[in-house]
Structures are given as structure tokens and as C-alpha cells.
PDB file of C-alpha atoms in Angstrom:
ATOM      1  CA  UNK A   1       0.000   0.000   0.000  1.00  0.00           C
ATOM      2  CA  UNK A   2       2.816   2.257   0.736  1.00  0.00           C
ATOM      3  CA  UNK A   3       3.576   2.304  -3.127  1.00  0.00           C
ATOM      4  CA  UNK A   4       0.739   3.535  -4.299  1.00  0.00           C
ATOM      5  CA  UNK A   5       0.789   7.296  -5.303  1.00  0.00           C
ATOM      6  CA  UNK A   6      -3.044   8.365  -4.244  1.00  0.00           C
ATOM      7  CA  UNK A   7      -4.192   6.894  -1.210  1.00  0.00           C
ATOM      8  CA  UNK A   8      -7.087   8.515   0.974  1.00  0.00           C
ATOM      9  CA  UNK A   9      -7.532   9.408   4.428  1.00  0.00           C
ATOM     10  CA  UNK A  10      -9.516   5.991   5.984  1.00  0.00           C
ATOM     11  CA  UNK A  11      -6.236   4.116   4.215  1.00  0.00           C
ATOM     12  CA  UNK A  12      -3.459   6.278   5.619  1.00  0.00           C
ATOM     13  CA  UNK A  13      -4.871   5.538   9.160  1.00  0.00           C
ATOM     14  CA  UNK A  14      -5.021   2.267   8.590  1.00  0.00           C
ATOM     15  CA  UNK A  15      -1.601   1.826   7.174  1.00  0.00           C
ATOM     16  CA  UNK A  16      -0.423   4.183   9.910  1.00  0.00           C
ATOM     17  CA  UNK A  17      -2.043   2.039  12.669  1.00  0.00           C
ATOM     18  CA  UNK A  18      -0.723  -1.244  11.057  1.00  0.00           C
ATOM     19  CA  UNK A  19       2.907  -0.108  10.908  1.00  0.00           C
ATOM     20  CA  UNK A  20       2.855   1.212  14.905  1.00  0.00           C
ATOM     21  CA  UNK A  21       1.070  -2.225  15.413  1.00  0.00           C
ATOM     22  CA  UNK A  22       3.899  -4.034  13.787  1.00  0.00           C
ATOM     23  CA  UNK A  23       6.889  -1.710  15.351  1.00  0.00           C
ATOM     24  CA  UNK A  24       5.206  -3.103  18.831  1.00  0.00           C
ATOM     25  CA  UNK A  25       5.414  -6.441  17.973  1.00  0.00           C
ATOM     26  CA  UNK A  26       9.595  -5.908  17.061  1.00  0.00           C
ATOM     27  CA  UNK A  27      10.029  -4.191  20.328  1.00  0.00           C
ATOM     28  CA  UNK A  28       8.449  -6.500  23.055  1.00  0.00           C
ATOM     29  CA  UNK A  29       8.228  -4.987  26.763  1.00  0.00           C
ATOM     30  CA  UNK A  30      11.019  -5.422  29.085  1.00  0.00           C
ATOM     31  CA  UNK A  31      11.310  -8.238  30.743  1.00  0.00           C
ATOM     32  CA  UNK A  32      12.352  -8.311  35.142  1.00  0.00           C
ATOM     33  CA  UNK A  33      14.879  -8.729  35.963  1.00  0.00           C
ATOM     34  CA  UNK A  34      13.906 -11.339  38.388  1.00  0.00           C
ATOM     35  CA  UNK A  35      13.194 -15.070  37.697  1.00  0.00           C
ATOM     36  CA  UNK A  36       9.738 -16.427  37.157  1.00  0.00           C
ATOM     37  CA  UNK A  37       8.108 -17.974  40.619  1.00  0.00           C
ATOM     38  CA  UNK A  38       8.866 -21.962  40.261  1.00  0.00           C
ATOM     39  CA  UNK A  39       5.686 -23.138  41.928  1.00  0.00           C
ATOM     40  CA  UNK A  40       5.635 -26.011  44.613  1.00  0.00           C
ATOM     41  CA  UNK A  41       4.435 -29.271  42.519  1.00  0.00           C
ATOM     42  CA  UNK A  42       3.258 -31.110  45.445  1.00  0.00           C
ATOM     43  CA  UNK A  43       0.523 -28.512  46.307  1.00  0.00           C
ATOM     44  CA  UNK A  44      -2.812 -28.992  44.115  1.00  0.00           C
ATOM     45  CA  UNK A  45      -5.696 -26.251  43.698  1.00  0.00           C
ATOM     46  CA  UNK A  46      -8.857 -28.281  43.278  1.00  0.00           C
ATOM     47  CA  UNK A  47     -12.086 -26.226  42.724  1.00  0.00           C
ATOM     48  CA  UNK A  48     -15.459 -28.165  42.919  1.00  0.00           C
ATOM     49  CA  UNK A  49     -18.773 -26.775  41.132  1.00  0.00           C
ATOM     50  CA  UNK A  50     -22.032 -28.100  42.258  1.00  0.00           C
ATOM     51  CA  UNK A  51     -25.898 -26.959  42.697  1.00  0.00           C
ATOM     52  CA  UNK A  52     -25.903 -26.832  46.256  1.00  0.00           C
ATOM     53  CA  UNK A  53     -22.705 -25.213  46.951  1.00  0.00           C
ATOM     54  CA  UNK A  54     -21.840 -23.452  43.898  1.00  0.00           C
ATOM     55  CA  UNK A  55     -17.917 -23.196  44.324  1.00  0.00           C
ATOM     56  CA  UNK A  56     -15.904 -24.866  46.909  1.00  0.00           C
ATOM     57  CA  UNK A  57     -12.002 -24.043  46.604  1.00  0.00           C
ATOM     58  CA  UNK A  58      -9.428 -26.625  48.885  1.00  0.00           C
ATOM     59  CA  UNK A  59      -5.610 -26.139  48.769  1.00  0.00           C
ATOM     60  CA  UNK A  60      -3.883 -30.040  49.350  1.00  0.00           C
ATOM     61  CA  UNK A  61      -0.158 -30.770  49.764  1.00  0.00           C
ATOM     62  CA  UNK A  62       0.060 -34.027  48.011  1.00  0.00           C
ATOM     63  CA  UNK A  63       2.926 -34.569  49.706  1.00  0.00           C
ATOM     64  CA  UNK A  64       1.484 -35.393  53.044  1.00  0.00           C
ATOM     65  CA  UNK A  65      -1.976 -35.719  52.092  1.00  0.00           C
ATOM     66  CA  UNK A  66      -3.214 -32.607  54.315  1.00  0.00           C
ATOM     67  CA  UNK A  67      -5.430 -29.373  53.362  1.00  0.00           C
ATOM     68  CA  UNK A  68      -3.831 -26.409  53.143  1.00  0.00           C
ATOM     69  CA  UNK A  69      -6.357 -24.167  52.768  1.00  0.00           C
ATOM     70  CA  UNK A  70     -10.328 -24.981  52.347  1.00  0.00           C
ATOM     71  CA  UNK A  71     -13.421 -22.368  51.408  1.00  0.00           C
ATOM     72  CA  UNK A  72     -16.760 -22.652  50.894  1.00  0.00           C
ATOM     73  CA  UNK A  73     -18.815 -20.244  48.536  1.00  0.00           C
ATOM     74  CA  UNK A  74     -20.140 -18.001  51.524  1.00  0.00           C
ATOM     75  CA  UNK A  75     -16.117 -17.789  52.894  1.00  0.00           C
ATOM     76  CA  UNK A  76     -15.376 -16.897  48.849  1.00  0.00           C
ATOM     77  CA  UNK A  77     -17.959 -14.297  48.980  1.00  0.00           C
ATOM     78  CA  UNK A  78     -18.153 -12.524  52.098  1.00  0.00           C
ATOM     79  CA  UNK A  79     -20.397  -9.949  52.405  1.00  0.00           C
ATOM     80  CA  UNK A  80     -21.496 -10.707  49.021  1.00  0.00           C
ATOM     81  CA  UNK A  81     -22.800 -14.028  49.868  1.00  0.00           C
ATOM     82  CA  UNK A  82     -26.510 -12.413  49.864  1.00  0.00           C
ATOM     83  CA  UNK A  83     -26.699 -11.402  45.939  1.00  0.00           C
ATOM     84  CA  UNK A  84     -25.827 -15.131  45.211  1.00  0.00           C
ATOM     85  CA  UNK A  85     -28.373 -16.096  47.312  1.00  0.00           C
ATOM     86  CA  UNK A  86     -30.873 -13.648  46.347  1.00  0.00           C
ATOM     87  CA  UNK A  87     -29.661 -14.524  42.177  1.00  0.00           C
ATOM     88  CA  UNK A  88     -30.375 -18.300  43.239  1.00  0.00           C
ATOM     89  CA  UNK A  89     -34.302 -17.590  44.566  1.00  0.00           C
ATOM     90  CA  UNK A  90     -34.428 -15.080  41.798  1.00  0.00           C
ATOM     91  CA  UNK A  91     -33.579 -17.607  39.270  1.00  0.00           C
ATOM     92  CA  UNK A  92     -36.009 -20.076  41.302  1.00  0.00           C
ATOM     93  CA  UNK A  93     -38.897 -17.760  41.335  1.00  0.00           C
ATOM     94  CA  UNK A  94     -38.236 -17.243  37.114  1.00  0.00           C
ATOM     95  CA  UNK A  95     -38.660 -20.905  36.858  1.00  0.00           C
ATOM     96  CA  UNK A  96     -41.458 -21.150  38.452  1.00  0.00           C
ATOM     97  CA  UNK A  97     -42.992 -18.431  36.902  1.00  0.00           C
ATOM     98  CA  UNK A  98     -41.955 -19.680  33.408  1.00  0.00           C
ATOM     99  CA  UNK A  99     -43.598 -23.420  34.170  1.00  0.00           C
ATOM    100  CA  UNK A 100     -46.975 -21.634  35.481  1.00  0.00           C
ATOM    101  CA  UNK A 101     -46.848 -19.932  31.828  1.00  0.00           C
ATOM    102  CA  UNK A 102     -46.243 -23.072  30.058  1.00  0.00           C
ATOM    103  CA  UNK A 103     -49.085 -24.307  31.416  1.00  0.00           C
TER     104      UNK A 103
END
């Protein structure tokens, strides 16, 4: 595109924007100085997703078969906790409300 003699305004931007574009590809951001955090690979995450408790977190060193760490949804949450509880009887109520129609 840059050879051609007549080029108008929408294609100058966009060969403008595509040249800064690839300049910041060339020239990458600094990297620290510092080395990258070599994790532990005897200590699992395992999240658990069900109806009744919608997220339940546990940290377990495999090593010596203990938990670490364990939360519950309402620990996740906090003070929070009540708009999952009021989407969840929200959500109920829509059901409900959508099987009554149905009918």
C-alpha cells in the first residue's frame, strides 16, 4: 500500500495504525529482571462446582496428604454471599414463573 501514489484518508490511518502495530510487535516490553516464581508441585488447587454449593475451593499438599487451605462459597464471597443467594431464589422464582406460563 505504501507504493501507491493516491491513497485517501480511511487508508493512511489504517496503514499508519498497522505499521505502529507491527513496530510493537519488534520491540516487546522489558522483561524483570527477576526469575519467574517456580511453583511447589506437590501442592494442588482443586475447585469443585455443584448446585448446592456453587464453588468450593481446597488447597492439598500431596505430599502429606493434608489441606492447606479450604473455602466454601459463603467464605469466597463474604459480604457478598446475599446477591448469590438472592440470584439463586431469583432464578427459582423465574422458573417457576416460566412453568406456570407453560401451562
Amino acid at each position: 500500500m505504501e507504493k501507491k501514489p493516491s491513497l485517501n484518508d480511511n487508508q493512511k490511518q489504517c496503514l499508519k495504525s498497522k505499521k505502529t502495530s507491527q513496530n510493537n510487535l519488534h520491540q516487546s516490553f522489558p522483561r524483570p529482571s527477576r526469575a519467574k516464581y517456580q511453583g511447589n508441585p506437590n501442592i494442588i488447587v482443586g475447585v469443585a462446582l455443584s448446585l448446592k454449593h456453587p464453588v468450593t475451593v481446597s488447597v492439598i499438599d500431596m505430599t502429606t496428604q493434608k489441606v492447606i487451605a479450604y473455602r466454601t462459597t459463603k467464605q469466597l464471597l463474604g459480604k457478598n454471599y446475599k446477591l448469590l443467594n438472592r440470584y439463586q431464589v431469583q432464578k427459582q422464582r423465574q422458573a417457576h414463573q416460566r412453568h406456570v406460563n407453560q401451562r
